[in-house]
């Protein structure tokens, strides 16, 4: 269905009388435009920082700034919003596969170099953070939609890359996963909703990861419940093909279960033991202190190399 401008005006006027109905219709209009926009952009490769491809039940979205380790800038954030618009506008259910271009990174966070350059040129930096945080919130809201987000943590997943994915339905680790909130090294708190995700982890592992910026591998993120699945990096293309072949016309809950079952078919056990489990006693004892000074005192009092490294972070 398409909408003429006069119809749009009627909808806006109706919002004063039946706001709920008008809002629903306006949303349909926006999603209808988004679907047409995606069709045009996919056929013309109009996205500058993304690769977007629709195959069957799969919407394949690749962050495409490999020389910057797929770091987020404002333009990429806006392009991702457009891709998410299109996913929600699609007919039936959609598996949205989110991954990074290249061999090294899913997403190494926000492009701090670009943010700093904007600040030095007296350009506003607020829009980047405002729109990035809105995008993070949207990934969480997608859990209740027909869109099943599947983020492949195939490499560095830092800062903004965590926020872009950790609130989504499925988070897939590989043997290359390195997840961290390194912003703490420059005095920034764990933003992008990472404090919520880390707070949900067992014991005091979240406080440890938040305050030290420690890198968590596949074994760690699986043990902490941050990742929902673990697969071999070499199987990702085959997984995408399997997701594309799913029946998108089934009910959303059944479709989400089918995506989960597909990912589980490719499950592999993470290599090695999780470091956060091996050092759980020390982490819980030291990072349960009420403030940073007390945490540092507790770390200094422990003679282990692990605690010395944590204190120096």
PDB file of C-alpha atoms in Angstrom:
ATOM      1  CA  UNK A   1       0.000   0.000   0.000  1.00  0.00           C
ATOM      2  CA  UNK A   2       1.211   3.498  -0.812  1.00  0.00           C
ATOM      3  CA  UNK A   3       0.189   6.811   0.723  1.00  0.00           C
ATOM      4  CA  UNK A   4      -0.316  10.138  -1.048  1.00  0.00           C
ATOM      5  CA  UNK A   5       0.603  13.408   0.715  1.00  0.00           C
ATOM      6  CA  UNK A   6      -3.061  14.271   1.205  1.00  0.00           C
ATOM      7  CA  UNK A   7      -3.605  10.991   2.991  1.00  0.00           C
ATOM      8  CA  UNK A   8      -0.654  11.720   5.234  1.00  0.00           C
ATOM      9  CA  UNK A   9      -2.199  15.074   6.187  1.00  0.00           C
ATOM     10  CA  UNK A  10      -5.476  13.333   7.006  1.00  0.00           C
ATOM     11  CA  UNK A  11      -3.618  10.934   9.247  1.00  0.00           C
ATOM     12  CA  UNK A  12      -1.904  13.804  11.054  1.00  0.00           C
ATOM     13  CA  UNK A  13      -5.233  15.548  11.620  1.00  0.00           C
ATOM     14  CA  UNK A  14      -6.744  12.320  12.846  1.00  0.00           C
ATOM     15  CA  UNK A  15      -4.003  12.070  15.453  1.00  0.00           C
ATOM     16  CA  UNK A  16      -5.828  14.685  17.491  1.00  0.00           C
ATOM     17  CA  UNK A  17      -8.901  12.434  17.615  1.00  0.00           C
ATOM     18  CA  UNK A  18      -7.601   8.866  17.573  1.00  0.00           C
ATOM     19  CA  UNK A  19      -3.882   9.136  18.398  1.00  0.00           C
ATOM     20  CA  UNK A  20      -3.227   5.401  18.718  1.00  0.00           C
ATOM     21  CA  UNK A  21      -4.705   4.609  15.305  1.00  0.00           C
ATOM     22  CA  UNK A  22      -2.909   7.550  13.709  1.00  0.00           C
ATOM     23  CA  UNK A  23       0.408   6.562  15.196  1.00  0.00           C
ATOM     24  CA  UNK A  24       0.039   3.024  13.850  1.00  0.00           C
ATOM     25  CA  UNK A  25      -0.765   4.339  10.392  1.00  0.00           C
ATOM     26  CA  UNK A  26       2.108   6.796  10.443  1.00  0.00           C
ATOM     27  CA  UNK A  27       4.420   3.966  11.459  1.00  0.00           C
ATOM     28  CA  UNK A  28       3.180   1.889   8.520  1.00  0.00           C
ATOM     29  CA  UNK A  29       3.896   4.827   6.231  1.00  0.00           C
ATOM     30  CA  UNK A  30       7.441   5.164   7.574  1.00  0.00           C
ATOM     31  CA  UNK A  31       8.152   1.445   7.262  1.00  0.00           C
ATOM     32  CA  UNK A  32       6.646   1.383   3.757  1.00  0.00           C
ATOM     33  CA  UNK A  33       9.055   4.130   2.717  1.00  0.00           C
ATOM     34  CA  UNK A  34      11.903   2.270   4.431  1.00  0.00           C
ATOM     35  CA  UNK A  35      11.179  -0.903   2.470  1.00  0.00           C
ATOM     36  CA  UNK A  36      11.206   0.978  -0.842  1.00  0.00           C
ATOM     37  CA  UNK A  37      14.385   2.785   0.210  1.00  0.00           C
ATOM     38  CA  UNK A  38      16.135  -0.498   1.025  1.00  0.00           C
ATOM     39  CA  UNK A  39      15.177  -1.930  -2.362  1.00  0.00           C
ATOM     40  CA  UNK A  40      16.715   1.084  -4.086  1.00  0.00           C
ATOM     41  CA  UNK A  41      19.830   1.174  -1.919  1.00  0.00           C
ATOM     42  CA  UNK A  42      20.566  -2.542  -2.180  1.00  0.00           C
ATOM     43  CA  UNK A  43      20.257  -2.453  -5.952  1.00  0.00           C
ATOM     44  CA  UNK A  44      22.481   0.628  -6.233  1.00  0.00           C
ATOM     45  CA  UNK A  45      24.916  -0.048  -3.340  1.00  0.00           C
ATOM     46  CA  UNK A  46      24.034   3.387  -1.987  1.00  0.00           C
ATOM     47  CA  UNK A  47      25.244   2.661   1.542  1.00  0.00           C
ATOM     48  CA  UNK A  48      28.712   4.069   2.087  1.00  0.00           C
ATOM     49  CA  UNK A  49      29.625   2.183   5.268  1.00  0.00           C
ATOM     50  CA  UNK A  50      27.460  -0.949   5.039  1.00  0.00           C
ATOM     51  CA  UNK A  51      26.939  -3.881   2.743  1.00  0.00           C
ATOM     52  CA  UNK A  52      23.293  -4.929   2.763  1.00  0.00           C
ATOM     53  CA  UNK A  53      21.841  -7.972   1.052  1.00  0.00           C
ATOM     54  CA  UNK A  54      18.427  -9.660   1.316  1.00  0.00           C
ATOM     55  CA  UNK A  55      18.183 -13.401   0.647  1.00  0.00           C
ATOM     56  CA  UNK A  56      15.046 -15.271   1.654  1.00  0.00           C
ATOM     57  CA  UNK A  57      14.513 -14.821   5.388  1.00  0.00           C
ATOM     58  CA  UNK A  58      17.987 -13.285   5.832  1.00  0.00           C
ATOM     59  CA  UNK A  59      18.884  -9.608   5.852  1.00  0.00           C
ATOM     60  CA  UNK A  60      22.673  -9.621   5.753  1.00  0.00           C
ATOM     61  CA  UNK A  61      24.194  -6.395   7.138  1.00  0.00           C
ATOM     62  CA  UNK A  62      27.980  -6.038   7.092  1.00  0.00           C
ATOM     63  CA  UNK A  63      29.805  -3.154   8.761  1.00  0.00           C
ATOM     64  CA  UNK A  64      32.163  -2.056   6.025  1.00  0.00           C
ATOM     65  CA  UNK A  65      35.023   0.033   7.399  1.00  0.00           C
ATOM     66  CA  UNK A  66      37.698  -2.668   7.694  1.00  0.00           C
ATOM     67  CA  UNK A  67      40.623  -0.215   7.689  1.00  0.00           C
ATOM     68  CA  UNK A  68      39.047   1.359  10.798  1.00  0.00           C
ATOM     69  CA  UNK A  69      38.218  -2.071  12.296  1.00  0.00           C
ATOM     70  CA  UNK A  70      34.578  -1.287  11.415  1.00  0.00           C
ATOM     71  CA  UNK A  71      34.431   1.523  13.979  1.00  0.00           C
ATOM     72  CA  UNK A  72      31.147   3.399  14.132  1.00  0.00           C
ATOM     73  CA  UNK A  73      30.809   6.952  12.884  1.00  0.00           C
ATOM     74  CA  UNK A  74      27.654   9.039  12.653  1.00  0.00           C
ATOM     75  CA  UNK A  75      27.022   8.120   9.029  1.00  0.00           C
ATOM     76  CA  UNK A  76      27.234   4.403   9.779  1.00  0.00           C
ATOM     77  CA  UNK A  77      24.882   4.761  12.744  1.00  0.00           C
ATOM     78  CA  UNK A  78      22.316   6.446  10.483  1.00  0.00           C
ATOM     79  CA  UNK A  79      22.748   3.819   7.791  1.00  0.00           C
ATOM     80  CA  UNK A  80      22.163   1.092  10.389  1.00  0.00           C
ATOM     81  CA  UNK A  81      18.937   2.797  11.441  1.00  0.00           C
ATOM     82  CA  UNK A  82      17.825   2.712   7.800  1.00  0.00           C
ATOM     83  CA  UNK A  83      18.715  -0.976   7.526  1.00  0.00           C
ATOM     84  CA  UNK A  84      16.765  -1.722  10.711  1.00  0.00           C
ATOM     85  CA  UNK A  85      13.813   0.278   9.338  1.00  0.00           C
ATOM     86  CA  UNK A  86      13.866  -1.895   6.253  1.00  0.00           C
ATOM     87  CA  UNK A  87      14.084  -5.097   8.286  1.00  0.00           C
ATOM     88  CA  UNK A  88      10.984  -4.119  10.260  1.00  0.00           C
ATOM     89  CA  UNK A  89       9.184  -3.156   7.061  1.00  0.00           C
ATOM     90  CA  UNK A  90       9.827  -6.533   5.440  1.00  0.00           C
ATOM     91  CA  UNK A  91       7.072  -9.039   4.906  1.00  0.00           C
ATOM     92  CA  UNK A  92       7.240 -11.930   7.367  1.00  0.00           C
ATOM     93  CA  UNK A  93      10.031 -12.624   9.842  1.00  0.00           C
ATOM     94  CA  UNK A  94      13.624 -11.670   9.229  1.00  0.00           C
ATOM     95  CA  UNK A  95      16.951 -12.949  10.542  1.00  0.00           C
ATOM     96  CA  UNK A  96      19.170  -9.867  10.646  1.00  0.00           C
ATOM     97  CA  UNK A  97      22.779 -11.073  10.488  1.00  0.00           C
ATOM     98  CA  UNK A  98      25.139  -8.368  11.695  1.00  0.00           C
ATOM     99  CA  UNK A  99      28.844  -8.871  11.078  1.00  0.00           C
ATOM    100  CA  UNK A 100      32.046  -7.016  10.284  1.00  0.00           C
ATOM    101  CA  UNK A 101      34.028  -6.845   7.063  1.00  0.00           C
ATOM    102  CA  UNK A 102      37.552  -8.230   7.179  1.00  0.00           C
ATOM    103  CA  UNK A 103      39.353 -10.790   9.292  1.00  0.00           C
ATOM    104  CA  UNK A 104      40.016  -8.770  12.441  1.00  0.00           C
ATOM    105  CA  UNK A 105      36.932  -7.112  13.870  1.00  0.00           C
ATOM    106  CA  UNK A 106      33.189  -7.200  14.285  1.00  0.00           C
ATOM    107  CA  UNK A 107      33.245  -3.574  15.455  1.00  0.00           C
ATOM    108  CA  UNK A 108      36.016  -1.879  17.412  1.00  0.00           C
ATOM    109  CA  UNK A 109      33.649   0.685  18.939  1.00  0.00           C
ATOM    110  CA  UNK A 110      32.964   4.305  18.178  1.00  0.00           C
ATOM    111  CA  UNK A 111      35.375   6.145  15.919  1.00  0.00           C
ATOM    112  CA  UNK A 112      37.016   8.186  18.678  1.00  0.00           C
ATOM    113  CA  UNK A 113      39.478   9.718  16.200  1.00  0.00           C
ATOM    114  CA  UNK A 114      36.559  11.182  14.236  1.00  0.00           C
ATOM    115  CA  UNK A 115      34.870  12.403  17.431  1.00  0.00           C
ATOM    116  CA  UNK A 116      38.071  14.071  18.609  1.00  0.00           C
ATOM    117  CA  UNK A 117      38.627  15.686  15.212  1.00  0.00           C
ATOM    118  CA  UNK A 118      35.095  17.087  15.274  1.00  0.00           C
ATOM    119  CA  UNK A 119      35.688  18.518  18.734  1.00  0.00           C
ATOM    120  CA  UNK A 120      38.940  20.180  17.662  1.00  0.00           C
ATOM    121  CA  UNK A 121      37.076  21.785  14.765  1.00  0.00           C
ATOM    122  CA  UNK A 122      34.340  23.057  17.124  1.00  0.00           C
ATOM    123  CA  UNK A 123      31.806  20.770  15.470  1.00  0.00           C
ATOM    124  CA  UNK A 124      29.102  19.266  17.716  1.00  0.00           C
ATOM    125  CA  UNK A 125      29.827  15.732  18.936  1.00  0.00           C
ATOM    126  CA  UNK A 126      26.534  15.290  20.788  1.00  0.00           C
ATOM    127  CA  UNK A 127      24.645  13.969  17.705  1.00  0.00           C
ATOM    128  CA  UNK A 128      26.942  10.958  17.427  1.00  0.00           C
ATOM    129  CA  UNK A 129      26.410   9.844  21.010  1.00  0.00           C
ATOM    130  CA  UNK A 130      22.689  10.651  21.006  1.00  0.00           C
ATOM    131  CA  UNK A 131      22.045   8.695  17.817  1.00  0.00           C
ATOM    132  CA  UNK A 132      24.376   5.857  18.801  1.00  0.00           C
ATOM    133  CA  UNK A 133      22.542   5.401  22.112  1.00  0.00           C
ATOM    134  CA  UNK A 134      19.179   5.463  20.307  1.00  0.00           C
ATOM    135  CA  UNK A 135      20.461   2.718  18.012  1.00  0.00           C
ATOM    136  CA  UNK A 136      21.583   0.659  21.030  1.00  0.00           C
ATOM    137  CA  UNK A 137      18.109   0.969  22.548  1.00  0.00           C
ATOM    138  CA  UNK A 138      16.535  -0.063  19.285  1.00  0.00           C
ATOM    139  CA  UNK A 139      18.485  -3.322  19.139  1.00  0.00           C
ATOM    140  CA  UNK A 140      16.949  -4.237  22.480  1.00  0.00           C
ATOM    141  CA  UNK A 141      13.465  -3.322  21.285  1.00  0.00           C
ATOM    142  CA  UNK A 142      13.873  -5.611  18.280  1.00  0.00           C
ATOM    143  CA  UNK A 143      13.620  -8.589  20.649  1.00  0.00           C
ATOM    144  CA  UNK A 144       9.841  -8.045  20.662  1.00  0.00           C
ATOM    145  CA  UNK A 145       9.542  -7.742  16.879  1.00  0.00           C
ATOM    146  CA  UNK A 146       9.597 -10.049  13.851  1.00  0.00           C
ATOM    147  CA  UNK A 147      13.279  -9.217  13.385  1.00  0.00           C
ATOM    148  CA  UNK A 148      15.744 -11.627  15.020  1.00  0.00           C
ATOM    149  CA  UNK A 149      19.141  -9.973  15.334  1.00  0.00           C
ATOM    150  CA  UNK A 150      22.124 -12.335  15.116  1.00  0.00           C
ATOM    151  CA  UNK A 151      25.430 -10.593  15.815  1.00  0.00           C
ATOM    152  CA  UNK A 152      28.624 -12.447  14.955  1.00  0.00           C
ATOM    153  CA  UNK A 153      31.421 -11.453  17.358  1.00  0.00           C
ATOM    154  CA  UNK A 154      34.093 -12.643  14.947  1.00  0.00           C
ATOM    155  CA  UNK A 155      37.048 -10.587  16.155  1.00  0.00           C
ATOM    156  CA  UNK A 156      37.393  -7.362  18.137  1.00  0.00           C
ATOM    157  CA  UNK A 157      34.096  -6.344  19.748  1.00  0.00           C
ATOM    158  CA  UNK A 158      34.838  -3.210  21.694  1.00  0.00           C
ATOM    159  CA  UNK A 159      32.783  -0.378  23.183  1.00  0.00           C
ATOM    160  CA  UNK A 160      30.190   0.709  20.651  1.00  0.00           C
ATOM    161  CA  UNK A 161      30.399  -2.720  19.000  1.00  0.00           C
ATOM    162  CA  UNK A 162      29.230  -4.213  22.298  1.00  0.00           C
ATOM    163  CA  UNK A 163      26.354  -1.726  22.482  1.00  0.00           C
ATOM    164  CA  UNK A 164      25.339  -2.478  18.907  1.00  0.00           C
ATOM    165  CA  UNK A 165      24.966  -6.187  19.607  1.00  0.00           C
ATOM    166  CA  UNK A 166      24.781  -7.207  23.259  1.00  0.00           C
ATOM    167  CA  UNK A 167      21.125  -6.143  23.641  1.00  0.00           C
ATOM    168  CA  UNK A 168      20.058  -8.151  20.582  1.00  0.00           C
ATOM    169  CA  UNK A 169      18.423 -11.562  20.567  1.00  0.00           C
ATOM    170  CA  UNK A 170      21.416 -13.739  19.686  1.00  0.00           C
ATOM    171  CA  UNK A 171      25.121 -13.010  20.174  1.00  0.00           C
ATOM    172  CA  UNK A 172      27.466 -15.474  18.529  1.00  0.00           C
ATOM    173  CA  UNK A 173      31.063 -15.899  19.678  1.00  0.00           C
ATOM    174  CA  UNK A 174      33.843 -17.475  17.627  1.00  0.00           C
ATOM    175  CA  UNK A 175      37.421 -18.486  18.389  1.00  0.00           C
ATOM    176  CA  UNK A 176      38.401 -14.928  17.349  1.00  0.00           C
ATOM    177  CA  UNK A 177      36.159 -13.119  19.855  1.00  0.00           C
ATOM    178  CA  UNK A 178      37.813 -10.395  21.936  1.00  0.00           C
ATOM    179  CA  UNK A 179      35.155  -8.394  23.800  1.00  0.00           C
ATOM    180  CA  UNK A 180      36.009  -5.397  25.978  1.00  0.00           C
ATOM    181  CA  UNK A 181      35.034  -1.916  27.125  1.00  0.00           C
ATOM    182  CA  UNK A 182      38.409  -0.179  26.632  1.00  0.00           C
ATOM    183  CA  UNK A 183      36.868   3.287  27.095  1.00  0.00           C
ATOM    184  CA  UNK A 184      37.726   3.073  30.784  1.00  0.00           C
ATOM    185  CA  UNK A 185      41.369   3.651  29.831  1.00  0.00           C
ATOM    186  CA  UNK A 186      40.484   7.201  28.746  1.00  0.00           C
ATOM    187  CA  UNK A 187      38.193   7.849  31.706  1.00  0.00           C
ATOM    188  CA  UNK A 188      34.831   7.058  30.084  1.00  0.00           C
ATOM    189  CA  UNK A 189      32.331   4.863  31.909  1.00  0.00           C
ATOM    190  CA  UNK A 190      31.070   1.662  30.189  1.00  0.00           C
ATOM    191  CA  UNK A 191      28.333   3.305  28.135  1.00  0.00           C
ATOM    192  CA  UNK A 192      26.104   2.014  25.280  1.00  0.00           C
ATOM    193  CA  UNK A 193      24.153  -0.033  27.825  1.00  0.00           C
ATOM    194  CA  UNK A 194      27.196  -2.176  28.597  1.00  0.00           C
ATOM    195  CA  UNK A 195      26.846  -1.472  32.317  1.00  0.00           C
ATOM    196  CA  UNK A 196      23.452  -3.218  32.201  1.00  0.00           C
ATOM    197  CA  UNK A 197      24.849  -6.230  30.345  1.00  0.00           C
ATOM    198  CA  UNK A 198      27.898  -6.530  32.601  1.00  0.00           C
ATOM    199  CA  UNK A 199      25.744  -6.208  35.727  1.00  0.00           C
ATOM    200  CA  UNK A 200      23.857  -9.339  34.625  1.00  0.00           C
ATOM    201  CA  UNK A 201      26.981 -11.519  34.731  1.00  0.00           C
ATOM    202  CA  UNK A 202      27.697 -13.927  37.630  1.00  0.00           C
ATOM    203  CA  UNK A 203      29.560 -12.748  40.708  1.00  0.00           C
ATOM    204  CA  UNK A 204      31.692  -9.645  40.304  1.00  0.00           C
ATOM    205  CA  UNK A 205      32.928 -10.418  36.791  1.00  0.00           C
ATOM    206  CA  UNK A 206      31.010  -7.435  35.435  1.00  0.00           C
ATOM    207  CA  UNK A 207      32.732  -5.022  37.811  1.00  0.00           C
ATOM    208  CA  UNK A 208      36.073  -6.563  36.854  1.00  0.00           C
ATOM    209  CA  UNK A 209      35.450  -6.163  33.120  1.00  0.00           C
ATOM    210  CA  UNK A 210      34.027  -2.660  33.527  1.00  0.00           C
ATOM    211  CA  UNK A 211      36.841  -1.264  35.659  1.00  0.00           C
ATOM    212  CA  UNK A 212      39.814  -2.898  33.942  1.00  0.00           C
ATOM    213  CA  UNK A 213      38.718  -3.016  30.288  1.00  0.00           C
ATOM    214  CA  UNK A 214      39.849  -6.652  30.284  1.00  0.00           C
ATOM    215  CA  UNK A 215      39.471  -8.523  27.013  1.00  0.00           C
ATOM    216  CA  UNK A 216      37.087 -11.471  27.228  1.00  0.00           C
ATOM    217  CA  UNK A 217      37.493 -14.372  24.816  1.00  0.00           C
ATOM    218  CA  UNK A 218      34.909 -16.862  23.592  1.00  0.00           C
ATOM    219  CA  UNK A 219      35.182 -19.046  26.692  1.00  0.00           C
ATOM    220  CA  UNK A 220      34.670 -16.002  28.916  1.00  0.00           C
ATOM    221  CA  UNK A 221      31.656 -14.526  27.110  1.00  0.00           C
ATOM    222  CA  UNK A 222      29.940 -17.922  26.952  1.00  0.00           C
ATOM    223  CA  UNK A 223      30.599 -18.600  30.654  1.00  0.00           C
ATOM    224  CA  UNK A 224      29.286 -15.159  31.608  1.00  0.00           C
ATOM    225  CA  UNK A 225      26.143 -15.474  29.484  1.00  0.00           C
ATOM    226  CA  UNK A 226      27.079 -12.533  27.271  1.00  0.00           C
ATOM    227  CA  UNK A 227      27.171 -14.811  24.212  1.00  0.00           C
ATOM    228  CA  UNK A 228      24.206 -17.049  23.435  1.00  0.00           C
ATOM    229  CA  UNK A 229      26.073 -19.308  20.999  1.00  0.00           C
ATOM    230  CA  UNK A 230      29.595 -20.257  19.958  1.00  0.00           C
ATOM    231  CA  UNK A 231      30.504 -21.330  16.419  1.00  0.00           C
ATOM    232  CA  UNK A 232      33.607 -21.701  14.292  1.00  0.00           C
ATOM    233  CA  UNK A 233      34.505 -18.592  12.332  1.00  0.00           C
ATOM    234  CA  UNK A 234      34.776 -20.722   9.194  1.00  0.00           C
ATOM    235  CA  UNK A 235      31.105 -21.759   9.493  1.00  0.00           C
ATOM    236  CA  UNK A 236      29.584 -18.253   9.366  1.00  0.00           C
ATOM    237  CA  UNK A 237      28.908 -18.292   5.614  1.00  0.00           C
ATOM    238  CA  UNK A 238      27.160 -21.659   5.916  1.00  0.00           C
ATOM    239  CA  UNK A 239      25.115 -20.362   8.856  1.00  0.00           C
ATOM    240  CA  UNK A 240      23.986 -17.370   6.809  1.00  0.00           C
ATOM    241  CA  UNK A 241      22.870 -19.682   3.997  1.00  0.00           C
ATOM    242  CA  UNK A 242      20.887 -21.768   6.504  1.00  0.00           C
ATOM    243  CA  UNK A 243      19.231 -18.662   7.956  1.00  0.00           C
ATOM    244  CA  UNK A 244      18.269 -17.487   4.469  1.00  0.00           C
ATOM    245  CA  UNK A 245      16.503 -20.810   3.869  1.00  0.00           C
ATOM    246  CA  UNK A 246      14.235 -20.533   6.930  1.00  0.00           C
ATOM    247  CA  UNK A 247      10.486 -20.029   6.565  1.00  0.00           C
ATOM    248  CA  UNK A 248       9.847 -16.359   7.297  1.00  0.00           C
ATOM    249  CA  UNK A 249       6.074 -16.809   7.225  1.00  0.00           C
ATOM    250  CA  UNK A 250       5.870 -18.704  10.512  1.00  0.00           C
ATOM    251  CA  UNK A 251       4.874 -16.953  13.766  1.00  0.00           C
ATOM    252  CA  UNK A 252       7.621 -14.760  15.280  1.00  0.00           C
ATOM    253  CA  UNK A 253       8.202 -16.990  18.316  1.00  0.00           C
ATOM    254  CA  UNK A 254       8.511 -20.081  16.138  1.00  0.00           C
ATOM    255  CA  UNK A 255      10.840 -18.238  13.768  1.00  0.00           C
ATOM    256  CA  UNK A 256      13.086 -17.132  16.645  1.00  0.00           C
ATOM    257  CA  UNK A 257      13.217 -20.751  17.840  1.00  0.00           C
ATOM    258  CA  UNK A 258      14.128 -21.872  14.313  1.00  0.00           C
ATOM    259  CA  UNK A 259      16.982 -19.348  14.215  1.00  0.00           C
ATOM    260  CA  UNK A 260      18.184 -20.606  17.608  1.00  0.00           C
ATOM    261  CA  UNK A 261      18.030 -24.220  16.414  1.00  0.00           C
ATOM    262  CA  UNK A 262      19.987 -23.306  13.298  1.00  0.00           C
ATOM    263  CA  UNK A 263      22.731 -21.652  15.337  1.00  0.00           C
ATOM    264  CA  UNK A 264      22.871 -24.623  17.706  1.00  0.00           C
ATOM    265  CA  UNK A 265      23.438 -26.974  14.785  1.00  0.00           C
ATOM    266  CA  UNK A 266      26.790 -25.272  14.280  1.00  0.00           C
ATOM    267  CA  UNK A 267      27.745 -25.147  17.968  1.00  0.00           C
ATOM    268  CA  UNK A 268      31.362 -25.708  18.984  1.00  0.00           C
ATOM    269  CA  UNK A 269      32.770 -25.659  22.504  1.00  0.00           C
ATOM    270  CA  UNK A 270      34.995 -22.647  23.190  1.00  0.00           C
ATOM    271  CA  UNK A 271      38.682 -23.487  23.344  1.00  0.00           C
ATOM    272  CA  UNK A 272      40.316 -23.326  26.753  1.00  0.00           C
ATOM    273  CA  UNK A 273      38.939 -22.553  30.187  1.00  0.00           C
ATOM    274  CA  UNK A 274      37.359 -19.179  30.919  1.00  0.00           C
ATOM    275  CA  UNK A 275      39.805 -16.934  32.767  1.00  0.00           C
ATOM    276  CA  UNK A 276      36.949 -15.257  34.625  1.00  0.00           C
ATOM    277  CA  UNK A 277      36.011 -18.634  36.100  1.00  0.00           C
ATOM    278  CA  UNK A 278      39.593 -19.583  36.934  1.00  0.00           C
ATOM    279  CA  UNK A 279      40.037 -16.352  38.895  1.00  0.00           C
ATOM    280  CA  UNK A 280      36.459 -16.069  40.145  1.00  0.00           C
ATOM    281  CA  UNK A 281      37.387 -16.179  43.838  1.00  0.00           C
ATOM    282  CA  UNK A 282      39.872 -13.319  43.528  1.00  0.00           C
ATOM    283  CA  UNK A 283      37.512 -11.305  41.316  1.00  0.00           C
ATOM    284  CA  UNK A 284      34.598 -11.710  43.714  1.00  0.00           C
ATOM    285  CA  UNK A 285      36.693 -10.909  46.778  1.00  0.00           C
ATOM    286  CA  UNK A 286      38.380  -7.801  45.383  1.00  0.00           C
ATOM    287  CA  UNK A 287      35.685  -6.316  43.181  1.00  0.00           C
ATOM    288  CA  UNK A 288      32.969  -6.607  45.833  1.00  0.00           C
ATOM    289  CA  UNK A 289      34.583  -3.690  47.677  1.00  0.00           C
ATOM    290  CA  UNK A 290      32.429  -0.541  47.813  1.00  0.00           C
ATOM    291  CA  UNK A 291      34.721   1.855  45.926  1.00  0.00           C
ATOM    292  CA  UNK A 292      37.687   1.902  43.565  1.00  0.00           C
ATOM    293  CA  UNK A 293      40.241   2.784  46.248  1.00  0.00           C
ATOM    294  CA  UNK A 294      39.147  -0.205  48.329  1.00  0.00           C
ATOM    295  CA  UNK A 295      39.240  -2.437  45.258  1.00  0.00           C
ATOM    296  CA  UNK A 296      42.823  -1.361  44.535  1.00  0.00           C
ATOM    297  CA  UNK A 297      43.802  -1.994  48.153  1.00  0.00           C
ATOM    298  CA  UNK A 298      42.318  -5.488  47.968  1.00  0.00           C
ATOM    299  CA  UNK A 299      44.108  -6.193  44.667  1.00  0.00           C
ATOM    300  CA  UNK A 300      47.425  -4.995  46.101  1.00  0.00           C
ATOM    301  CA  UNK A 301      46.943  -7.235  49.131  1.00  0.00           C
ATOM    302  CA  UNK A 302      46.631 -10.283  46.866  1.00  0.00           C
ATOM    303  CA  UNK A 303      50.029 -11.476  45.726  1.00  0.00           C
ATOM    304  CA  UNK A 304      48.812 -13.176  42.529  1.00  0.00           C
ATOM    305  CA  UNK A 305      49.974 -11.978  39.078  1.00  0.00           C
ATOM    306  CA  UNK A 306      46.311 -11.829  37.998  1.00  0.00           C
ATOM    307  CA  UNK A 307      45.458  -9.255  40.686  1.00  0.00           C
ATOM    308  CA  UNK A 308      48.640  -7.307  39.933  1.00  0.00           C
ATOM    309  CA  UNK A 309      47.613  -7.063  36.287  1.00  0.00           C
ATOM    310  CA  UNK A 310      44.071  -6.018  37.252  1.00  0.00           C
ATOM    311  CA  UNK A 311      45.415  -3.278  39.539  1.00  0.00           C
ATOM    312  CA  UNK A 312      47.692  -1.974  36.805  1.00  0.00           C
ATOM    313  CA  UNK A 313      44.947  -1.846  34.175  1.00  0.00           C
TER     314      UNK A 313
END
